[in-house]
mmCIF file of C-alpha atoms in Angstrom:
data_model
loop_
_atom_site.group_PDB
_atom_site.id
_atom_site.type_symbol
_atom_site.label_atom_id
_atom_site.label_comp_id
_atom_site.label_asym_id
_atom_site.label_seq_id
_atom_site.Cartn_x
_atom_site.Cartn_y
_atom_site.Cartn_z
ATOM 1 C CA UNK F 1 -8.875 9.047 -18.520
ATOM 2 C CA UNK F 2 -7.834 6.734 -15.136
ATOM 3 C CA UNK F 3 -10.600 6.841 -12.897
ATOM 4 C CA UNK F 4 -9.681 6.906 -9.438
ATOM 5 C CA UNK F 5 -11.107 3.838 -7.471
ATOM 6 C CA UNK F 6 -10.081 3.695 -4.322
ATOM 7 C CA UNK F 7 -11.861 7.005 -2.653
ATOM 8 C CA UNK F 8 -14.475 5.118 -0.231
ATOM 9 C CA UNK F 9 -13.586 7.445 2.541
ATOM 10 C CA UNK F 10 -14.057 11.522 2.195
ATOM 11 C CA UNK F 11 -11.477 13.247 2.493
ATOM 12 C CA UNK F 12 -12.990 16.413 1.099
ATOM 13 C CA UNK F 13 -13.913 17.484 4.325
ATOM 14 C CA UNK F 14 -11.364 20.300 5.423
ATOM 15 C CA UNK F 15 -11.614 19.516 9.088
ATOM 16 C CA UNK F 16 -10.996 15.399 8.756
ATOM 17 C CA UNK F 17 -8.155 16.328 6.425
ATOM 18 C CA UNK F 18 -6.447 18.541 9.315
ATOM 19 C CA UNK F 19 -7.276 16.039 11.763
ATOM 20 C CA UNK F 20 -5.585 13.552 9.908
ATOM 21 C CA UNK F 21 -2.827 15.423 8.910
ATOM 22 C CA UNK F 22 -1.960 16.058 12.599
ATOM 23 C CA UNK F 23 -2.450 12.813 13.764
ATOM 24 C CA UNK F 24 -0.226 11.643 10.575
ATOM 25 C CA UNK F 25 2.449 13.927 11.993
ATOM 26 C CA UNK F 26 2.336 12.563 15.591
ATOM 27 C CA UNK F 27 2.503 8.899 14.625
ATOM 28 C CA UNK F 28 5.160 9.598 12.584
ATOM 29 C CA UNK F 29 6.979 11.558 15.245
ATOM 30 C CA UNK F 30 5.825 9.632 18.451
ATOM 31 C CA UNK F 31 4.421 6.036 16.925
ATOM 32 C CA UNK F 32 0.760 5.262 17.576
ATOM 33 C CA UNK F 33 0.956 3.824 21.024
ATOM 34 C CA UNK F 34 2.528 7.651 21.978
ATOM 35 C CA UNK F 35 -0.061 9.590 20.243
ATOM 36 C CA UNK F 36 -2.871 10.667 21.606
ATOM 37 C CA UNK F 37 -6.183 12.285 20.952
ATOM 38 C CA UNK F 38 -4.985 15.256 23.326
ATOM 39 C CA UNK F 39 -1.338 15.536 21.240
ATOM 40 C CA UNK F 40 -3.716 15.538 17.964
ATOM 41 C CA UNK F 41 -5.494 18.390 18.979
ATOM 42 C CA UNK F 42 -2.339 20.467 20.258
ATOM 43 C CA UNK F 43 -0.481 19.999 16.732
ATOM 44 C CA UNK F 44 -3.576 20.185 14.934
ATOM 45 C CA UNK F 45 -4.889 23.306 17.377
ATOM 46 C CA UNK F 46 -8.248 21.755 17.223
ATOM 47 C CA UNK F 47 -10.599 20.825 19.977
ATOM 48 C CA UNK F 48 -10.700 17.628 21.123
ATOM 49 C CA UNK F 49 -14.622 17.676 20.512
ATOM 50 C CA UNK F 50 -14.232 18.277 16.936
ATOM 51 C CA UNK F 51 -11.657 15.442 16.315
ATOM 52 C CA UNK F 52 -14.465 12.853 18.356
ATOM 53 C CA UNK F 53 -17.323 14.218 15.886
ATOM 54 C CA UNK F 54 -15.344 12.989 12.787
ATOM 55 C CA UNK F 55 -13.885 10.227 14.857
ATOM 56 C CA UNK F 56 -15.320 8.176 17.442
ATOM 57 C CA UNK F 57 -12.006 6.959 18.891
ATOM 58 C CA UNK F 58 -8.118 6.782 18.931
ATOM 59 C CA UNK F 59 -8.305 3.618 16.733
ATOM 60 C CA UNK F 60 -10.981 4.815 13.938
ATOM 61 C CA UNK F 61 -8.498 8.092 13.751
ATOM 62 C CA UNK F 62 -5.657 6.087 13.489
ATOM 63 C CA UNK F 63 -7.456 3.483 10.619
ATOM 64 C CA UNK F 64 -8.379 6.584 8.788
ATOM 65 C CA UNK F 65 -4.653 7.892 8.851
ATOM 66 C CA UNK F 66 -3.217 4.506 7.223
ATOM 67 C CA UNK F 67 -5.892 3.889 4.689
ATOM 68 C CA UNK F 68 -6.175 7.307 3.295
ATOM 69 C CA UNK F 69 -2.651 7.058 2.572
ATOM 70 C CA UNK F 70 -3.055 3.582 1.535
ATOM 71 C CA UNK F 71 -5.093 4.554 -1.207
ATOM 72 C CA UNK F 72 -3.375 7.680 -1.813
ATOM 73 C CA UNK F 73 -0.381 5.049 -2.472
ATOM 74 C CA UNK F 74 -2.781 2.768 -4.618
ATOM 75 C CA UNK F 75 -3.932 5.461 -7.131
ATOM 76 C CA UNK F 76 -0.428 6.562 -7.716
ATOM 77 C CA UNK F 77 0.648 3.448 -8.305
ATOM 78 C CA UNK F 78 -2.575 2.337 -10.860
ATOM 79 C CA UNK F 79 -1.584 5.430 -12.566
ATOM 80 C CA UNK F 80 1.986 4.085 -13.108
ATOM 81 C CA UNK F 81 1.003 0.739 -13.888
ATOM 82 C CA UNK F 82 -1.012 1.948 -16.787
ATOM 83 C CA UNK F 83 2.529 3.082 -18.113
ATOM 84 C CA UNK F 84 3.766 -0.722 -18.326
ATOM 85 C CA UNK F 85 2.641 -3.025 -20.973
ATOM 86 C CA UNK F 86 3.349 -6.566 -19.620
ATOM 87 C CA UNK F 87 2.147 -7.762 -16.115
ATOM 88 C CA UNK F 88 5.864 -8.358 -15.262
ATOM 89 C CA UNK F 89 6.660 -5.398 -15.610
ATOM 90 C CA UNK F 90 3.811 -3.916 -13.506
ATOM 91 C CA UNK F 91 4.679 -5.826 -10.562
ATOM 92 C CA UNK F 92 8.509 -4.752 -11.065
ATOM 93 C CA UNK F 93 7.139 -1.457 -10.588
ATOM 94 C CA UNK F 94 4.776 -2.151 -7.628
ATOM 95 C CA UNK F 95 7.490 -3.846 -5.879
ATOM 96 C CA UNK F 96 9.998 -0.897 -6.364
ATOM 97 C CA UNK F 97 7.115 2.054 -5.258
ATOM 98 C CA UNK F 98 6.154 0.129 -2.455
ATOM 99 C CA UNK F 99 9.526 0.141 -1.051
ATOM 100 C CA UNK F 100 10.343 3.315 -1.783
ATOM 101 C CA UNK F 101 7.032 4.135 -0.014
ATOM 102 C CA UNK F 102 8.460 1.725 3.038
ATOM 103 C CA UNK F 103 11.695 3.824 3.061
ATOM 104 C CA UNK F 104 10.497 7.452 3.514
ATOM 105 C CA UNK F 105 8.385 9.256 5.770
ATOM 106 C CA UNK F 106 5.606 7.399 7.969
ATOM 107 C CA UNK F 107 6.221 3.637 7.550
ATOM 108 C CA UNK F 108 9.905 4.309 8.105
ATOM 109 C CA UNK F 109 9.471 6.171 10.835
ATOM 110 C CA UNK F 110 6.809 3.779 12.033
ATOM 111 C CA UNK F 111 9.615 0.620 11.157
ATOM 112 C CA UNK F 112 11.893 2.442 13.788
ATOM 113 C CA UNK F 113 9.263 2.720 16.196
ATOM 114 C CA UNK F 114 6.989 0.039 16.291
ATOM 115 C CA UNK F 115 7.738 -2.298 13.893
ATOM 116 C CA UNK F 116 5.371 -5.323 14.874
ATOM 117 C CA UNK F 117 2.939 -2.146 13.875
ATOM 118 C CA UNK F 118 3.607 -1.941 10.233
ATOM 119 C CA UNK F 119 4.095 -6.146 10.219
ATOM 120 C CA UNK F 120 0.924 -6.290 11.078
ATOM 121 C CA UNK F 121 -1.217 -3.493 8.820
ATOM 122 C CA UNK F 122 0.073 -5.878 6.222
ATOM 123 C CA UNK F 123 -1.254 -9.233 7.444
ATOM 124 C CA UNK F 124 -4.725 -6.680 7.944
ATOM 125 C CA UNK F 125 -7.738 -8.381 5.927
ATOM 126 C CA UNK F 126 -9.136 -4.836 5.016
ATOM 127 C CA UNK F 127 -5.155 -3.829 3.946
ATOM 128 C CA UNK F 128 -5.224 -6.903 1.312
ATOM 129 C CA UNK F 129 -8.547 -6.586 0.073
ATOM 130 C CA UNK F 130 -7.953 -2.833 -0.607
ATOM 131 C CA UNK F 131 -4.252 -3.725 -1.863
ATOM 132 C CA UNK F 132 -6.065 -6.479 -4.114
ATOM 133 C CA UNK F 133 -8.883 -4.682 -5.949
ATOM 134 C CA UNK F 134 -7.259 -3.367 -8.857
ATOM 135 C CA UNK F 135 -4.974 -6.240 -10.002
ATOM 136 C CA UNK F 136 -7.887 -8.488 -11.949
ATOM 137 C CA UNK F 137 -8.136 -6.039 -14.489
ATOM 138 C CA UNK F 138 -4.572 -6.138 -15.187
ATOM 139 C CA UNK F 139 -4.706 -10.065 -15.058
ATOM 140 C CA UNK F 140 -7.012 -10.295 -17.464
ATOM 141 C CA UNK F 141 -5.153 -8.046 -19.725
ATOM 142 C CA UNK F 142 -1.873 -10.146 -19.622
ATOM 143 C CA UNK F 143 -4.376 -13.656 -20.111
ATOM 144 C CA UNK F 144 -5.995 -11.699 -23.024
ATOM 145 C CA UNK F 145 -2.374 -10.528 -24.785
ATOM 146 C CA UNK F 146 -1.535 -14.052 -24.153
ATOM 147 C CA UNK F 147 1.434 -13.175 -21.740
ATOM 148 C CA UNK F 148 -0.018 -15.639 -19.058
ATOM 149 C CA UNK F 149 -2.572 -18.465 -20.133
ATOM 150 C CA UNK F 150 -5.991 -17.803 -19.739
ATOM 151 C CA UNK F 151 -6.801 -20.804 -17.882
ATOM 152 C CA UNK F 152 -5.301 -19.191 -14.807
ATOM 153 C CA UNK F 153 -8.092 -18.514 -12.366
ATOM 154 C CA UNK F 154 -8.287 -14.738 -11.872
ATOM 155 C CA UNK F 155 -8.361 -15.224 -8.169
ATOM 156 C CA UNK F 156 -5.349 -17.033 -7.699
ATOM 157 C CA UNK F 157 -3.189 -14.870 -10.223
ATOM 158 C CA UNK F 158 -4.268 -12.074 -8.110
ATOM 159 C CA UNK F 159 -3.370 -13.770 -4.719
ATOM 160 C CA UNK F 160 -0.287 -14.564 -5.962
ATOM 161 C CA UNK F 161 0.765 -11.463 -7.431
ATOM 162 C CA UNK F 162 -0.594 -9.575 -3.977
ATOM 163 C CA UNK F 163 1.456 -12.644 -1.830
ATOM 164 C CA UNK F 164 4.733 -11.742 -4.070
ATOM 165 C CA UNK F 165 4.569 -7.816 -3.896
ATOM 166 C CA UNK F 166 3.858 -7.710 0.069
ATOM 167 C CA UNK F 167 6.973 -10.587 0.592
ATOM 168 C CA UNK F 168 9.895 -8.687 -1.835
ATOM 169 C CA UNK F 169 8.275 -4.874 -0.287
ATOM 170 C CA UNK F 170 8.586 -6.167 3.330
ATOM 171 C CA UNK F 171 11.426 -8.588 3.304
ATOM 172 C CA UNK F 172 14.168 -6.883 0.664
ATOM 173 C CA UNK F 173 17.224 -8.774 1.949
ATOM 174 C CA UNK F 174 15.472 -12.516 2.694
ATOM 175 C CA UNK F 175 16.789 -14.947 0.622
ATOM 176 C CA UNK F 176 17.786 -14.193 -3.014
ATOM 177 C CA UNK F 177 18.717 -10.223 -2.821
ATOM 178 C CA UNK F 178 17.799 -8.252 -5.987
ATOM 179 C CA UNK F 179 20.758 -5.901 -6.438
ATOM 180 C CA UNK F 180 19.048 -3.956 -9.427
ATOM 181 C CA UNK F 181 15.723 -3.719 -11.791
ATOM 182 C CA UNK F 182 17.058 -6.167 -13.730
ATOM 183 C CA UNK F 183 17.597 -9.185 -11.573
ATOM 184 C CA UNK F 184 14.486 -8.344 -9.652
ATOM 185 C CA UNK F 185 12.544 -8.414 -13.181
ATOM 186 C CA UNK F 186 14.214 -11.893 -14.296
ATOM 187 C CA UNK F 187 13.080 -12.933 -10.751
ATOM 188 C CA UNK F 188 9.392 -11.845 -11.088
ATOM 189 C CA UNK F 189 9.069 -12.991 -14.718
ATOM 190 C CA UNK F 190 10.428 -16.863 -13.640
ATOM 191 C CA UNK F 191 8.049 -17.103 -11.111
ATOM 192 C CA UNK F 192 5.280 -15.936 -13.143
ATOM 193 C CA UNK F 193 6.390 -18.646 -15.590
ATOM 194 C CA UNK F 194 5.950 -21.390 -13.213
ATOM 195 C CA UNK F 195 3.058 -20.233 -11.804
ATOM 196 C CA UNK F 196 1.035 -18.580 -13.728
ATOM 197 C CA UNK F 197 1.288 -20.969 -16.849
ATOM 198 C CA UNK F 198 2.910 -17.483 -18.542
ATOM 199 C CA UNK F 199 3.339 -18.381 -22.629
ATOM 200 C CA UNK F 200 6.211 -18.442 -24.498
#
């Protein structure tokens, strides 16, 4: 059974879930610049001095909003990648849920709005390190099937993978544009050849 990993936060509490929930709504309909701590209470109908005892400002709300769907995004997409057998084929599908993650709902609406915003949750320390956490164990699995060579330092495999995945999610159409699966696959699985030592 997949155990979820990437819960650090509560979001069992029914009154920080309807906080965030309206101040998920707002950024997505006015940006986070235009949203407020005033417009979260209106569309949430909650008092401002029960959003300020689950969150001590504007930018704590905010951080909350982004990294509970972060990891909402991550366990989905560990889930999936339990479904693919090779490591090329996990990051074919990571690539592909991420931007179809990009293209609806918040971060598109956040693209539109601010998009220096969204640029820069991704270059966010705290957004790689939770982005990161759960692609050793898959490493390991392709060095152990012998699909990449166990000499590969974890560490770097996992940088590299994480440094791919953010570059093809965020920048589609730079460079060599990926038309379907296919081409993006043959793309992923040369790089991984050259450098991650992959076998065979």
């Amino acid at each position: 059974m997949l155990q979820k990993q990437f819960d650090a936060l509560d979001y069992s509490d029914p009154m920080a879930a309807r906080i965030l929930d309206a101040a998920e709504h707002c950024i997505q309909r006015f940006g986070i610049r235009r949203t407020s701590m005033g417009e979260v209470a209106r569309v949430g109908k909650l008092s401002r001095g029960s959003i300020y005892r689950h969150f001590s400002d504007k930018d704590a709300m905010v951080e909350c909003v982004f990294r509970r769907r972060q990891e909402a995004f991550l366990n989905r997409a560990e889930a999936q990648l339990e479904q693919e057998e090779t490591l090329v084929d996990k990051l074919v599908r990571s690539v592909l849920s991420g931007r179809k993650d990009m293209q609806d709902g918040l971060y598109a609406s956040l693209a539109e709005i601010e998009p220096e915003t969204v640029a820069m949750m991704f270059l966010d320390p705290r957004f790689y390190q939770r982005s990161v956490s759960f692609w050793p164990s898959h490493v390991r699995t392709a060095q152990e099937s012998g699909e990449i060579s166990a000499a590969v330092d974890v560490a770097v495999a996992t940088d590299l993978i994480m440094r791919l995945i953010v570059s093809l999610v965020m920048f589609p159409r730079m460079g060599v544009e990926f038309k379907t699966r296919r081409a993006l696959r043959e793309y992923l699985q040369q790089v991984l050849t050259n450098g991650l030592k992959t076998v065979g």
